[in-house]
Tab-separated table of C-alpha atoms and ligand atoms in Angstrom:
chain	number	residue	atom	x	y	z
A	1	MET	CA	16.643	19.234	-18.768
A	2	ALA	CA	19.233	17.693	-16.477
A	3	ALA	CA	18.396	14.261	-15.051
A	4	THR	CA	17.738	14.080	-11.322
A	5	PRO	CA	20.227	12.022	-9.291
A	6	ASP	CA	17.539	9.372	-8.961
A	7	GLN	CA	16.990	9.095	-12.756
A	8	ARG	CA	20.745	8.954	-13.384
A	9	ALA	CA	21.193	6.108	-10.929
A	10	ARG	CA	18.368	4.147	-12.528
A	11	THR	CA	19.548	4.484	-16.154
A	12	ALA	CA	23.113	3.753	-15.148
A	13	ASP	CA	22.532	0.262	-13.801
A	14	ALA	CA	19.112	-0.421	-15.460
A	15	SER	CA	17.801	-1.839	-12.174
A	16	PRO	CA	14.008	-2.039	-11.693
A	17	PRO	CA	12.389	0.862	-9.885
A	18	PRO	CA	12.471	0.417	-6.117
A	19	ARG	CA	9.393	-1.145	-4.570
A	20	SER	CA	7.070	1.403	-3.113
A	21	PHE	CA	7.540	2.319	0.503
A	22	GLY	CA	6.344	-0.284	2.938
A	23	GLU	CA	6.299	-3.281	0.606
A	24	GLU	CA	9.484	-4.691	2.061
A	25	GLY	CA	7.815	-6.524	4.935
A	26	ALA	CA	4.564	-7.286	3.049
A	27	ARG	CA	2.951	-8.712	6.168
A	28	LEU	CA	0.158	-6.310	7.078
A	29	SER	CA	-2.841	-5.302	5.045
A	30	TYR	CA	-5.096	-2.305	5.729
A	31	GLY	CA	-7.818	-4.479	7.224
A	32	ASP	CA	-5.429	-6.548	9.332
A	33	TYR	CA	-3.658	-3.514	10.731
A	34	LEU	CA	-6.898	-1.775	11.690
A	35	ARG	CA	-8.583	-5.003	12.834
A	36	LEU	CA	-11.546	-4.133	10.691
A	37	LYS	CA	-13.153	-7.558	10.839
A	38	ASP	CA	-13.427	-7.198	14.615
A	39	LEU	CA	-14.279	-3.514	14.548
A	40	LEU	CA	-17.033	-3.783	11.965
A	41	ALA	CA	-18.569	-6.794	13.681
A	42	GLN	CA	-19.286	-4.761	16.823
A	43	GLN	CA	-22.536	-3.088	15.743
A	44	ALA	CA	-25.390	-5.239	16.974
A	45	PRO	CA	-28.764	-3.471	16.841
A	46	GLN	CA	-31.280	-4.891	19.323
A	47	SER	CA	-34.383	-3.843	17.406
A	48	GLY	CA	-35.403	-3.759	13.788
A	49	ALA	CA	-35.447	0.059	13.822
A	50	SER	CA	-33.538	1.629	10.935
A	51	ASP	CA	-31.846	4.352	13.007
A	52	GLU	CA	-30.407	2.084	15.645
A	53	LEU	CA	-27.255	1.551	13.565
A	54	LEU	CA	-26.687	5.319	13.580
A	55	PHE	CA	-27.206	5.401	17.360
A	56	ILE	CA	-24.712	2.616	18.023
A	57	THR	CA	-22.150	3.944	15.561
A	58	ILE	CA	-22.110	7.441	17.011
A	59	HIS	CA	-21.674	6.161	20.552
A	60	GLN	CA	-18.864	3.850	19.521
A	61	VAL	CA	-17.125	6.701	17.739
A	62	TYR	CA	-17.430	8.785	20.928
A	63	GLU	CA	-15.899	6.009	22.989
A	64	LEU	CA	-12.956	5.691	20.564
A	65	TRP	CA	-12.280	9.406	20.838
A	66	PHE	CA	-12.644	9.172	24.645
A	67	LYS	CA	-9.941	6.516	24.613
A	68	LEU	CA	-7.584	8.759	22.673
A	69	LEU	CA	-8.391	11.747	24.906
A	70	LEU	CA	-7.570	9.761	28.040
A	71	HIS	CA	-4.260	8.746	26.499
A	72	GLU	CA	-3.345	12.310	25.521
A	73	LEU	CA	-4.587	13.938	28.736
A	74	GLU	CA	-2.495	11.519	30.776
A	75	ARG	CA	0.524	12.484	28.708
A	76	ILE	CA	-0.332	16.165	29.203
A	77	ARG	CA	-0.560	15.683	32.953
A	78	ASP	CA	2.768	13.889	33.055
A	79	ALA	CA	4.454	16.483	30.823
A	80	MET	CA	3.231	19.304	33.071
A	81	ALA	CA	4.439	17.562	36.228
A	82	GLY	CA	7.748	16.788	34.514
A	83	GLY	CA	8.346	20.430	33.577
A	84	GLU	CA	7.964	19.798	29.822
A	85	LEU	CA	5.440	22.532	29.297
A	86	TRP	CA	6.047	22.800	25.531
A	87	HIS	CA	5.040	19.173	25.145
A	88	ALA	CA	1.880	19.599	27.190
A	89	ARG	CA	0.942	22.546	24.962
A	90	HIS	CA	1.633	20.536	21.797
A	91	LEU	CA	-0.678	17.741	22.973
A	92	PHE	CA	-3.359	20.189	24.067
A	93	ARG	CA	-3.717	21.346	20.448
A	94	ARG	CA	-4.684	17.768	19.546
A	95	VAL	CA	-7.007	17.406	22.515
A	96	HIS	CA	-8.827	20.643	21.653
A	97	ALA	CA	-9.224	19.568	18.021
A	98	VAL	CA	-10.742	16.233	19.060
A	99	GLU	CA	-13.018	17.930	21.579
A	100	ARG	CA	-14.339	20.262	18.884
A	101	VAL	CA	-15.143	17.174	16.796
A	102	LEU	CA	-17.046	15.694	19.758
A	103	VAL	CA	-19.213	18.800	19.954
A	104	GLU	CA	-19.741	19.021	16.178
A	105	GLN	CA	-20.713	15.397	15.860
A	106	VAL	CA	-23.860	15.866	17.952
A	107	GLN	CA	-25.531	17.168	14.807
A	108	VAL	CA	-25.141	13.788	13.115
A	109	LEU	CA	-27.369	12.135	15.728
A	110	GLU	CA	-29.772	15.060	15.550
A	111	THR	CA	-30.695	13.980	12.032
A	112	MET	CA	-32.735	11.274	13.801
A	113	THR	CA	-36.345	12.262	14.507
A	114	PRO	CA	-37.820	11.674	17.986
A	115	GLN	CA	-40.377	9.377	16.376
A	116	ASP	CA	-37.600	7.209	14.921
A	117	PHE	CA	-35.778	7.204	18.288
A	118	LEU	CA	-38.955	5.972	19.991
A	119	GLU	CA	-38.928	2.933	17.729
A	120	PHE	CA	-36.031	1.529	19.748
A	121	ARG	CA	-35.722	3.693	22.908
A	122	SER	CA	-37.568	1.177	25.074
A	123	VAL	CA	-35.054	-1.582	24.327
A	124	LEU	CA	-32.233	0.622	25.663
A	125	ALA	CA	-33.445	0.956	29.270
A	126	PRO	CA	-31.894	0.830	31.815
A	127	ALA	CA	-28.738	1.519	29.792
A	128	SER	CA	-27.647	5.141	29.439
A	129	GLY	CA	-24.642	7.398	29.086
A	130	PHE	CA	-24.430	7.366	32.892
A	131	GLN	CA	-22.614	4.086	32.461
A	132	SER	CA	-19.843	5.413	30.221
A	133	VAL	CA	-16.773	4.528	32.243
A	134	GLN	CA	-14.412	6.442	29.970
A	135	PHE	CA	-16.551	9.598	30.186
A	136	ARG	CA	-16.308	9.442	33.979
A	137	GLU	CA	-12.570	8.749	33.770
A	138	LEU	CA	-12.198	11.911	31.705
A	139	GLU	CA	-14.055	13.892	34.359
A	140	PHE	CA	-11.990	12.412	37.191
A	141	LEU	CA	-8.696	13.032	35.373
A	142	SER	CA	-9.806	16.594	34.694
A	143	GLY	CA	-10.416	17.176	38.402
A	144	ALA	CA	-14.150	16.539	38.817
A	145	LYS	CA	-13.813	13.539	41.124
A	146	ASP	CA	-17.182	12.345	42.404
A	147	GLU	CA	-17.123	8.903	43.957
A	148	ALA	CA	-20.935	8.769	44.003
A	149	TYR	CA	-20.919	7.926	40.279
A	150	LEU	CA	-19.326	4.565	40.969
A	151	SER	CA	-22.580	3.345	42.482
A	152	ARG	CA	-24.551	4.339	39.386
A	153	LEU	CA	-22.547	1.988	37.176
A	154	ARG	CA	-24.844	-0.999	37.515
A	155	ASP	CA	-22.986	-3.360	35.222
A	156	ALA	CA	-19.400	-2.206	35.520
A	157	ASP	CA	-17.017	-5.127	35.832
A	158	ASP	CA	-14.122	-5.321	38.283
A	159	ALA	CA	-11.615	-3.999	35.770
A	160	GLU	CA	-13.764	-0.947	35.040
A	161	LEU	CA	-14.301	-0.216	38.730
A	162	ALA	CA	-10.574	-0.583	39.313
A	163	ARG	CA	-9.881	1.907	36.524
A	164	LEU	CA	-12.217	4.448	38.110
A	165	ARG	CA	-10.747	3.915	41.577
A	166	ARG	CA	-7.288	4.436	40.114
A	167	ARG	CA	-8.487	7.713	38.551
A	168	LEU	CA	-9.871	8.807	41.911
A	169	ALA	CA	-6.490	8.164	43.529
A	170	GLU	CA	-4.163	9.583	40.880
A	171	PRO	CA	-3.184	13.237	40.289
A	172	THR	CA	-5.483	15.360	38.154
A	173	LEU	CA	-4.554	17.850	35.455
A	174	TRP	CA	-4.920	20.588	38.051
A	175	ASP	CA	-2.554	18.825	40.466
A	176	ALA	CA	0.008	18.652	37.664
A	177	TYR	CA	-0.441	22.343	36.849
A	178	LEU	CA	0.200	23.181	40.510
A	179	THR	CA	3.372	21.096	40.345
A	180	ALA	CA	4.451	23.112	37.309
A	181	LEU	CA	3.780	26.368	39.183
A	182	SER	CA	5.745	25.272	42.236
A	183	GLN	CA	8.668	24.184	40.059
A	184	ARG	CA	8.895	27.851	39.040
A	185	GLY	CA	8.951	28.989	42.639
A	186	LEU	CA	5.286	29.954	42.870
A	187	ALA	CA	3.295	29.155	46.022
A	188	VAL	CA	0.369	26.777	45.560
A	189	SER	CA	-1.291	26.508	48.966
A	190	ASP	CA	-5.032	27.235	49.072
A	191	GLU	CA	-4.331	30.661	50.570
A	192	GLU	CA	-1.647	31.654	48.066
A	193	ILE	CA	-2.712	30.063	44.796
A	194	MET	CA	-4.769	33.023	43.528
A	195	ASP	CA	-1.828	35.369	44.076
A	196	SER	CA	0.360	32.989	42.093
A	197	LEU	CA	-2.124	32.803	39.235
A	198	LEU	CA	-2.283	36.613	39.247
A	199	ALA	CA	1.510	36.824	39.180
A	200	VAL	CA	1.540	34.566	36.100
A	201	ALA	CA	-1.161	36.627	34.396
A	202	ARG	CA	0.558	39.943	35.126
A	203	ASP	CA	4.107	38.978	34.211
A	204	ARG	CA	3.820	37.302	30.830
A	205	GLY	CA	7.477	38.122	30.197
A	206	SER	CA	8.508	35.671	32.911
A	207	TYR	CA	5.628	33.220	32.850
A	208	ASP	CA	4.206	33.134	29.344
A	209	ASP	CA	4.417	29.319	29.086
A	210	LEU	CA	2.503	28.920	32.368
A	211	TRP	CA	-0.082	31.475	31.246
A	212	GLU	CA	-0.633	29.749	27.892
A	213	LEU	CA	-0.901	26.388	29.607
A	214	ALA	CA	-3.601	27.770	31.910
A	215	GLU	CA	-5.399	29.009	28.795
A	216	ASP	CA	-5.163	25.487	27.329
A	217	LEU	CA	-6.672	24.052	30.511
A	218	LEU	CA	-9.457	26.615	30.319
A	219	THR	CA	-10.194	25.725	26.683
A	220	HIS	CA	-10.451	22.057	27.688
A	221	ASP	CA	-12.914	23.078	30.425
A	222	GLU	CA	-14.888	25.344	28.079
A	223	THR	CA	-15.164	22.739	25.326
A	224	ALA	CA	-16.371	20.116	27.807
A	225	ALA	CA	-19.077	22.591	28.844
A	226	HIS	CA	-20.005	23.103	25.176
A	227	TRP	CA	-20.440	19.342	24.828
A	228	ARG	CA	-22.711	19.201	27.893
A	229	MET	CA	-24.830	22.014	26.499
A	230	ARG	CA	-25.073	20.440	23.045
A	231	HIS	CA	-25.923	17.088	24.620
A	232	VAL	CA	-28.758	18.507	26.721
A	233	GLN	CA	-30.155	20.390	23.708
A	234	MET	CA	-30.147	17.148	21.766
A	235	VAL	CA	-31.821	15.398	24.706
A	236	GLU	CA	-34.583	18.024	24.895
A	237	ARG	CA	-35.075	17.695	21.165
A	238	GLN	CA	-35.351	13.914	21.397
A	239	ILE	CA	-37.222	13.239	24.641
A	240	GLY	CA	-38.399	16.661	25.904
A	241	THR	CA	-39.293	16.461	29.602
A	242	LYS	CA	-39.314	12.661	29.836
A	243	SER	CA	-37.050	11.092	32.446
A	244	GLY	CA	-33.946	9.226	31.325
A	245	THR	CA	-33.475	5.525	30.711
A	246	GLY	CA	-30.700	5.679	33.326
A	247	GLY	CA	-33.161	6.749	36.014
A	248	SER	CA	-32.417	10.478	36.242
A	249	SER	CA	-34.875	13.325	35.673
A	250	GLY	CA	-33.376	13.642	32.174
A	251	ALA	CA	-32.882	17.182	30.850
A	252	PRO	CA	-33.161	18.893	34.294
A	253	TYR	CA	-30.372	16.671	35.638
A	254	LEU	CA	-28.241	17.366	32.563
A	255	ARG	CA	-28.897	21.157	32.710
A	256	GLY	CA	-27.527	21.058	36.261
A	257	ARG	CA	-24.358	19.406	34.974
A	258	THR	CA	-23.681	22.241	32.511
A	259	ARG	CA	-22.606	24.477	35.413
A	260	MET	CA	-19.713	22.176	36.258
A	261	GLN	CA	-16.191	23.632	36.027
A	262	PHE	CA	-13.002	21.573	36.044
A	263	PHE	CA	-10.802	24.533	36.997
A	264	PRO	CA	-12.946	27.012	38.962
A	265	LEU	CA	-9.927	29.091	40.013
A	266	LEU	CA	-9.039	29.849	36.390
A	267	TRP	CA	-12.547	31.231	35.894
A	268	GLU	CA	-12.440	33.144	39.189
A	269	LEU	CA	-9.094	34.658	38.228
A	270	ARG	CA	-10.863	36.817	35.629
A	271	ALA	CA	-12.656	38.728	38.335
A	272	TRP	CA	-9.386	39.696	40.032
A	273	LEU	CA	-7.534	40.911	36.955
B	301	LIG	C1	-30.799	10.474	21.374
B	301	LIG	C2	-29.684	10.893	21.913
B	301	LIG	C3	-29.442	10.957	23.390
B	301	LIG	C4	-30.339	11.068	24.404
B	301	LIG	C5	-31.870	11.206	24.319
B	301	LIG	C6	-29.589	11.047	25.626
B	301	LIG	C7	-30.161	11.150	26.878
B	301	LIG	C8	-29.471	11.162	28.058
B	301	LIG	C9	-30.079	11.278	29.367
B	301	LIG	C10	-31.538	11.447	29.634
B	301	LIG	C11	-29.065	11.218	30.268
B	301	LIG	C12	-29.185	11.266	31.799
B	301	LIG	C13	-29.058	9.874	32.353
B	301	LIG	C14	-30.346	9.101	32.259
B	301	LIG	O1	-31.170	9.219	33.175
B	301	LIG	O2	-30.533	8.379	31.273
B	301	LIG	C15	-27.833	11.080	29.534
B	301	LIG	C16	-26.581	11.005	30.107
B	301	LIG	C17	-25.426	10.885	29.395
B	301	LIG	N1	-25.297	10.723	28.037
B	301	LIG	FE1	-26.760	10.831	26.691
B	301	LIG	N2	-28.260	10.929	25.340
B	301	LIG	C18	-28.138	10.864	23.984
B	301	LIG	C19	-26.938	10.731	23.281
B	301	LIG	C20	-25.703	10.629	23.829
B	301	LIG	C21	-24.473	10.503	23.105
B	301	LIG	C22	-24.308	10.468	21.591
B	301	LIG	C23	-23.483	10.399	24.012
B	301	LIG	C24	-22.039	10.219	23.677
B	301	LIG	C25	-21.247	9.443	24.325
B	301	LIG	C26	-24.082	10.477	25.317
B	301	LIG	C27	-23.416	10.415	26.516
B	301	LIG	C28	-23.975	10.604	27.744
B	301	LIG	C29	-23.202	10.693	28.964
B	301	LIG	C30	-21.707	10.602	29.089
B	301	LIG	C31	-24.115	10.875	30.000
B	301	LIG	C32	-23.797	11.085	31.475
B	301	LIG	C33	-23.741	12.591	31.695
B	301	LIG	C34	-23.511	13.018	33.126
B	301	LIG	O3	-23.744	12.251	34.072
B	301	LIG	O4	-23.082	14.173	33.295
B	301	LIG	N3	-25.426	10.624	25.169
B	301	LIG	N4	-28.104	11.053	28.204
B	302	LIG	N1	-30.570	7.992	28.255
B	302	LIG	C1	-31.249	8.044	26.951
B	302	LIG	C2	-30.901	6.805	26.152
B	302	LIG	C3	-29.560	7.012	25.603
B	302	LIG	O1	-29.303	8.043	25.041
B	302	LIG	C4	-28.542	5.972	25.712
B	302	LIG	C5	-28.922	4.664	25.916
B	302	LIG	C6	-27.963	3.661	25.929
B	302	LIG	C7	-26.638	3.955	25.732
B	302	LIG	C8	-26.266	5.263	25.521
B	302	LIG	C9	-27.205	6.283	25.515
B	302	LIG	N2	-26.768	7.552	25.300
B	302	LIG	C10	-26.739	8.569	26.178
B	302	LIG	O2	-27.302	8.606	27.233
B	302	LIG	C11	-32.757	8.195	27.112
B	302	LIG	O3	-33.226	8.399	28.203
B	302	LIG	O4	-33.419	8.166	26.085
């Protein structure tokens, strides 16, 4: 069999095989690059309960994914406003995949029994998911801006409050979608927006990219609703009708939140088609 160009070159000058890719710099190790010493030192259970490590780990994993989602959703917003619809759609595929993971991962925490949760639940109060700054940032960026939540963040520091205020002030995904519509000559005033959305839906030949982008927004909205429903099911399974450590009514409050829509007009559009 004929030698490959690579084999020929090696036998010709008898030089040692090249070092494997990445060895040239030889500065970073796996643990250094990923800051594993710091990362793996961040789980500090407050009780002796065996399942508290699971509880902390799952929340930290959520927060890491929230961080990535904020990064990608910002890029999506900016791509939409900048007319780069293909790029927004590319990033939406990633966002949807992560969001499906967020929903699926609820089942990991559901392996905990309510009895085992009660072993450490009392040490958690008054902490609760209410205080997740990144979760609220995701809602604000998606269009559900509700300033009232700022007052529920008991222990938020100045930097966190500033981040939320910035999210309240900056354009949402919906604002960016409207910019994309107007760049294509479509009217976006309150009175005209439904007609524009209908025009996009009815003329896929001219507006397919805008239609698909609206579908991506809707999938983001739908998957967020799936998470809220999975979360409240998990809550009912764990604490039933008890009120929450964060001071809400618990499951009834969370059931109310499942009706929230980021993009109500995209849902309403269906009725007019
Ligand atoms: C044993 C599991 C869990 C229980 C029993 C539980 C319970 C609750 C309750 C009762 C609330 C309402 C606020 C309160 O009064 O405390 C809440 C809110 C919240 N929880 Fe959980 N939770 C659990 C797991 C999780 C996980 C894994 C996450 C992931 C980050 C999470 C994120 C949130 C968020 C973001 C809120 C605020 C929701 C909103 O205001 O719409 N929770 N949770
Ligand atoms: N709110 C929950 C406690 C809880 O799940 C929690 C506590 C501290 C930090 C994050 C939490 N997760 C979601 O609310 C409860 O009432 O049992």
